[in-house]
């Protein structure tokens, strides 16, 4: 061990420090005492391996309190680690997801809520409570998420989402969305002639439900009708199947998206951090079963499967 003050190597062990029993050293030359240097994630005094384990558990569908029980780490520490990871992943996203050349893009939005359901909002509820939607666009060929946005299901969110998508892709591509009315003006404003745009309109019919335990809607999709909105999209690729499957992955891998649980988000910022972490993990760390590589590798943004540690260090 080398002394930090005099750079001599005449150091001996000098007991332990704190509840975590961190090894201390004492220099025999200048009598300075110090702790053995170790790497950490941000300002957290938690080992990087432990931090990666916690984030991996979070990305595999475990709730915050379940992770706290299994790892014996306080839930506030876990939420603070999520904030750090979300901020780092946001920087990584802005660095790597730029100038993407794509051919086929599908976009959709997935529902969740913060605090409570929109219809159950108390009068004094914070402004961020209620229904929230995660908008994101997927490359149908590389399966890479190209853009995402967390917000309400309204005109402003649609414009923010499409504007961000236009800043991350290059060249002409085909875009398919559902029939949400705010997509069309946003695409006209920010993408214009850059894309061949089509909507896939879903036709709903009633289903015959029996029994007292049914939860959810009594309608089902009985058909779809493609509608060309702009350009000349290829009818063979007017589909939202891939983005719908990605919606399922998001709902399965993040507990705060899981229905009929009390693991919902309490703060909008935590929801945004969790979504940012998931999107980066989905692109760089998760091997897609149909590709046998990660979406980032398929898009030539990476040459190997990244670990959680690499994901945090890359920013």
mmCIF file of N, CA and C in Angstrom, residues 242-296:
data_model
loop_
_atom_site.group_PDB
_atom_site.id
_atom_site.type_symbol
_atom_site.label_atom_id
_atom_site.label_comp_id
_atom_site.label_asym_id
_atom_site.label_seq_id
_atom_site.Cartn_x
_atom_site.Cartn_y
_atom_site.Cartn_z
ATOM 1 N N UNK A 242 -44.319 -5.064 -33.481
ATOM 2 C CA UNK A 242 -43.050 -5.041 -32.759
ATOM 3 C C UNK A 242 -43.078 -4.068 -31.581
ATOM 4 N N UNK A 243 -43.690 -2.913 -31.768
ATOM 5 C CA UNK A 243 -43.749 -1.952 -30.670
ATOM 6 C C UNK A 243 -44.699 -2.440 -29.582
ATOM 7 N N UNK A 244 -45.751 -3.163 -29.951
ATOM 8 C CA UNK A 244 -46.646 -3.734 -28.946
ATOM 9 C C UNK A 244 -45.913 -4.787 -28.119
ATOM 10 N N UNK A 245 -45.049 -5.560 -28.772
ATOM 11 C CA UNK A 245 -44.259 -6.552 -28.026
ATOM 12 C C UNK A 245 -43.245 -5.865 -27.118
ATOM 13 N N UNK A 246 -42.688 -4.752 -27.571
ATOM 14 C CA UNK A 246 -41.771 -3.987 -26.722
ATOM 15 C C UNK A 246 -42.512 -3.394 -25.525
ATOM 16 N N UNK A 247 -43.774 -3.015 -25.719
ATOM 17 C CA UNK A 247 -44.593 -2.557 -24.594
ATOM 18 C C UNK A 247 -44.695 -3.629 -23.525
ATOM 19 N N UNK A 248 -44.881 -4.864 -23.951
ATOM 20 C CA UNK A 248 -44.960 -5.978 -23.007
ATOM 21 C C UNK A 248 -43.654 -6.132 -22.238
ATOM 22 N N UNK A 249 -42.525 -6.014 -22.926
ATOM 23 C CA UNK A 249 -41.230 -6.120 -22.247
ATOM 24 C C UNK A 249 -41.080 -5.037 -21.184
ATOM 25 N N UNK A 250 -41.487 -3.825 -21.511
ATOM 26 C CA UNK A 250 -41.405 -2.730 -20.543
ATOM 27 C C UNK A 250 -42.288 -3.009 -19.338
ATOM 28 N N UNK A 251 -43.486 -3.497 -19.556
ATOM 29 C CA UNK A 251 -44.401 -3.760 -18.450
ATOM 30 C C UNK A 251 -43.941 -4.930 -17.594
ATOM 31 N N UNK A 252 -43.255 -5.887 -18.194
ATOM 32 C CA UNK A 252 -42.773 -7.047 -17.448
ATOM 33 C C UNK A 252 -41.503 -6.725 -16.670
ATOM 34 N N UNK A 253 -40.601 -5.958 -17.259
ATOM 35 C CA UNK A 253 -39.288 -5.746 -16.657
ATOM 36 C C UNK A 253 -39.261 -4.638 -15.609
ATOM 37 N N UNK A 254 -40.201 -3.707 -15.634
ATOM 38 C CA UNK A 254 -40.260 -2.655 -14.619
ATOM 39 C C UNK A 254 -41.512 -2.851 -13.773
ATOM 40 N N UNK A 255 -41.306 -3.105 -12.496
ATOM 41 C CA UNK A 255 -42.424 -3.416 -11.608
ATOM 42 C C UNK A 255 -43.421 -2.273 -11.523
ATOM 43 N N UNK A 256 -42.967 -1.034 -11.653
ATOM 44 C CA UNK A 256 -43.865 0.115 -11.523
ATOM 45 C C UNK A 256 -44.858 0.190 -12.682
ATOM 46 N N UNK A 257 -44.676 -0.601 -13.732
ATOM 47 C CA UNK A 257 -45.635 -0.667 -14.838
ATOM 48 C C UNK A 257 -46.608 -1.833 -14.681
ATOM 49 N N UNK A 258 -46.368 -2.699 -13.721
ATOM 50 C CA UNK A 258 -47.188 -3.906 -13.564
ATOM 51 C C UNK A 258 -48.568 -3.538 -13.022
ATOM 52 N N UNK A 259 -49.597 -4.095 -13.612
ATOM 53 C CA UNK A 259 -50.962 -3.785 -13.202
ATOM 54 C C UNK A 259 -51.335 -4.528 -11.915
ATOM 55 N N UNK A 260 -52.360 -4.001 -11.221
ATOM 56 C CA UNK A 260 -52.951 -4.637 -10.039
ATOM 57 C C UNK A 260 -51.931 -4.895 -8.937
ATOM 58 N N UNK A 261 -51.011 -3.983 -8.736
ATOM 59 C CA UNK A 261 -50.064 -4.070 -7.626
ATOM 60 C C UNK A 261 -49.995 -2.698 -6.959
ATOM 61 N N UNK A 262 -49.320 -2.645 -5.810
ATOM 62 C CA UNK A 262 -49.083 -1.357 -5.157
ATOM 63 C C UNK A 262 -47.652 -0.892 -5.387
ATOM 64 N N UNK A 263 -47.037 -1.361 -6.477
ATOM 65 C CA UNK A 263 -45.651 -1.002 -6.797
ATOM 66 C C UNK A 263 -45.584 0.156 -7.783
ATOM 67 N N UNK A 264 -46.627 0.978 -7.820
ATOM 68 C CA UNK A 264 -46.652 2.089 -8.770
ATOM 69 C C UNK A 264 -45.686 3.193 -8.340
ATOM 70 N N UNK A 265 -45.430 4.118 -9.245
ATOM 71 C CA UNK A 265 -44.529 5.236 -8.964
ATOM 72 C C UNK A 265 -45.204 6.233 -8.030
ATOM 73 N N UNK A 266 -44.405 6.778 -7.107
ATOM 74 C CA UNK A 266 -44.892 7.836 -6.222
ATOM 75 C C UNK A 266 -44.433 9.209 -6.686
ATOM 76 N N UNK A 267 -43.377 9.247 -7.480
ATOM 77 C CA UNK A 267 -42.840 10.510 -7.997
ATOM 78 C C UNK A 267 -42.612 10.378 -9.495
ATOM 79 N N UNK A 268 -42.942 11.422 -10.227
ATOM 80 C CA UNK A 268 -42.759 11.406 -11.676
ATOM 81 C C UNK A 268 -41.285 11.306 -12.043
ATOM 82 N N UNK A 269 -40.412 11.948 -11.275
ATOM 83 C CA UNK A 269 -38.982 11.908 -11.575
ATOM 84 C C UNK A 269 -38.443 10.487 -11.476
ATOM 85 N N UNK A 270 -38.895 9.724 -10.478
ATOM 86 C CA UNK A 270 -38.442 8.338 -10.356
ATOM 87 C C UNK A 270 -38.920 7.499 -11.537
ATOM 88 N N UNK A 271 -40.134 7.762 -12.009
ATOM 89 C CA UNK A 271 -40.631 7.065 -13.195
ATOM 90 C C UNK A 271 -39.756 7.371 -14.401
ATOM 91 N N UNK A 272 -39.391 8.633 -14.582
ATOM 92 C CA UNK A 272 -38.548 9.013 -15.718
ATOM 93 C C UNK A 272 -37.168 8.371 -15.621
ATOM 94 N N UNK A 273 -36.592 8.337 -14.417
ATOM 95 C CA UNK A 273 -35.280 7.709 -14.249
ATOM 96 C C UNK A 273 -35.355 6.214 -14.569
ATOM 97 N N UNK A 274 -36.420 5.548 -14.104
ATOM 98 C CA UNK A 274 -36.565 4.114 -14.355
ATOM 99 C C UNK A 274 -36.728 3.829 -15.847
ATOM 100 N N UNK A 275 -37.507 4.648 -16.538
ATOM 101 C CA UNK A 275 -37.706 4.451 -17.978
ATOM 102 C C UNK A 275 -36.403 4.684 -18.735
ATOM 103 N N UNK A 276 -35.655 5.712 -18.363
ATOM 104 C CA UNK A 276 -34.371 5.987 -19.019
ATOM 105 C C UNK A 276 -33.405 4.829 -18.827
ATOM 106 N N UNK A 277 -33.335 4.314 -17.597
ATOM 107 C CA UNK A 277 -32.474 3.162 -17.323
ATOM 108 C C UNK A 277 -32.893 1.963 -18.157
ATOM 109 N N UNK A 278 -34.196 1.707 -18.246
ATOM 110 C CA UNK A 278 -34.669 0.557 -19.015
ATOM 111 C C UNK A 278 -34.333 0.697 -20.489
ATOM 112 N N UNK A 279 -34.548 1.884 -21.068
ATOM 113 C CA UNK A 279 -34.303 2.065 -22.498
ATOM 114 C C UNK A 279 -32.839 1.831 -22.847
ATOM 115 N N UNK A 280 -31.927 2.336 -22.018
ATOM 116 C CA UNK A 280 -30.499 2.109 -22.275
ATOM 117 C C UNK A 280 -30.148 0.643 -22.081
ATOM 118 N N UNK A 281 -30.683 0.035 -21.034
ATOM 119 C CA UNK A 281 -30.433 -1.391 -20.794
ATOM 120 C C UNK A 281 -30.987 -2.236 -21.939
ATOM 121 N N UNK A 282 -32.167 -1.891 -22.436
ATOM 122 C CA UNK A 282 -32.786 -2.634 -23.535
ATOM 123 C C UNK A 282 -31.932 -2.560 -24.797
ATOM 124 N N UNK A 283 -31.353 -1.401 -25.063
ATOM 125 C CA UNK A 283 -30.558 -1.227 -26.283
ATOM 126 C C UNK A 283 -29.177 -1.843 -26.189
ATOM 127 N N UNK A 284 -28.518 -1.731 -25.030
ATOM 128 C CA UNK A 284 -27.102 -2.074 -24.935
ATOM 129 C C UNK A 284 -26.810 -3.350 -24.151
ATOM 130 N N UNK A 285 -27.699 -3.773 -23.263
ATOM 131 C CA UNK A 285 -27.384 -4.891 -22.358
ATOM 132 C C UNK A 285 -28.225 -6.140 -22.598
ATOM 133 N N UNK A 286 -29.425 -5.990 -23.093
ATOM 134 C CA UNK A 286 -30.348 -7.123 -23.215
ATOM 135 C C UNK A 286 -30.228 -7.758 -24.598
ATOM 136 N N UNK A 287 -29.901 -9.031 -24.627
ATOM 137 C CA UNK A 287 -29.802 -9.763 -25.891
ATOM 138 C C UNK A 287 -31.210 -10.077 -26.381
ATOM 139 N N UNK A 288 -31.522 -9.627 -27.587
ATOM 140 C CA UNK A 288 -32.846 -9.858 -28.166
ATOM 141 C C UNK A 288 -32.899 -11.271 -28.731
ATOM 142 N N UNK A 289 -33.947 -12.009 -28.395
ATOM 143 C CA UNK A 289 -34.011 -13.425 -28.763
ATOM 144 C C UNK A 289 -34.046 -13.636 -30.272
ATOM 145 N N UNK A 290 -34.667 -12.718 -31.027
ATOM 146 C CA UNK A 290 -34.738 -12.891 -32.480
ATOM 147 C C UNK A 290 -33.456 -12.467 -33.179
ATOM 148 N N UNK A 291 -32.636 -11.646 -32.511
ATOM 149 C CA UNK A 291 -31.392 -11.163 -33.115
ATOM 150 C C UNK A 291 -30.175 -11.947 -32.647
ATOM 151 N N UNK A 292 -30.250 -12.494 -31.415
ATOM 152 C CA UNK A 292 -29.134 -13.169 -30.735
ATOM 153 C C UNK A 292 -28.006 -12.208 -30.379
ATOM 154 N N UNK A 293 -28.249 -10.927 -30.531
ATOM 155 C CA UNK A 293 -27.334 -9.870 -30.091
ATOM 156 C C UNK A 293 -28.201 -8.752 -29.508
ATOM 157 N N UNK A 294 -27.561 -7.736 -28.962
ATOM 158 C CA UNK A 294 -28.322 -6.589 -28.473
ATOM 159 C C UNK A 294 -28.717 -5.690 -29.647
ATOM 160 N N UNK A 295 -29.775 -4.900 -29.507
ATOM 161 C CA UNK A 295 -30.133 -3.967 -30.581
ATOM 162 C C UNK A 295 -29.006 -3.011 -30.948
ATOM 163 N N UNK A 296 -28.214 -2.575 -29.971
ATOM 164 C CA UNK A 296 -27.097 -1.672 -30.267
ATOM 165 C C UNK A 296 -26.046 -2.362 -31.121
#
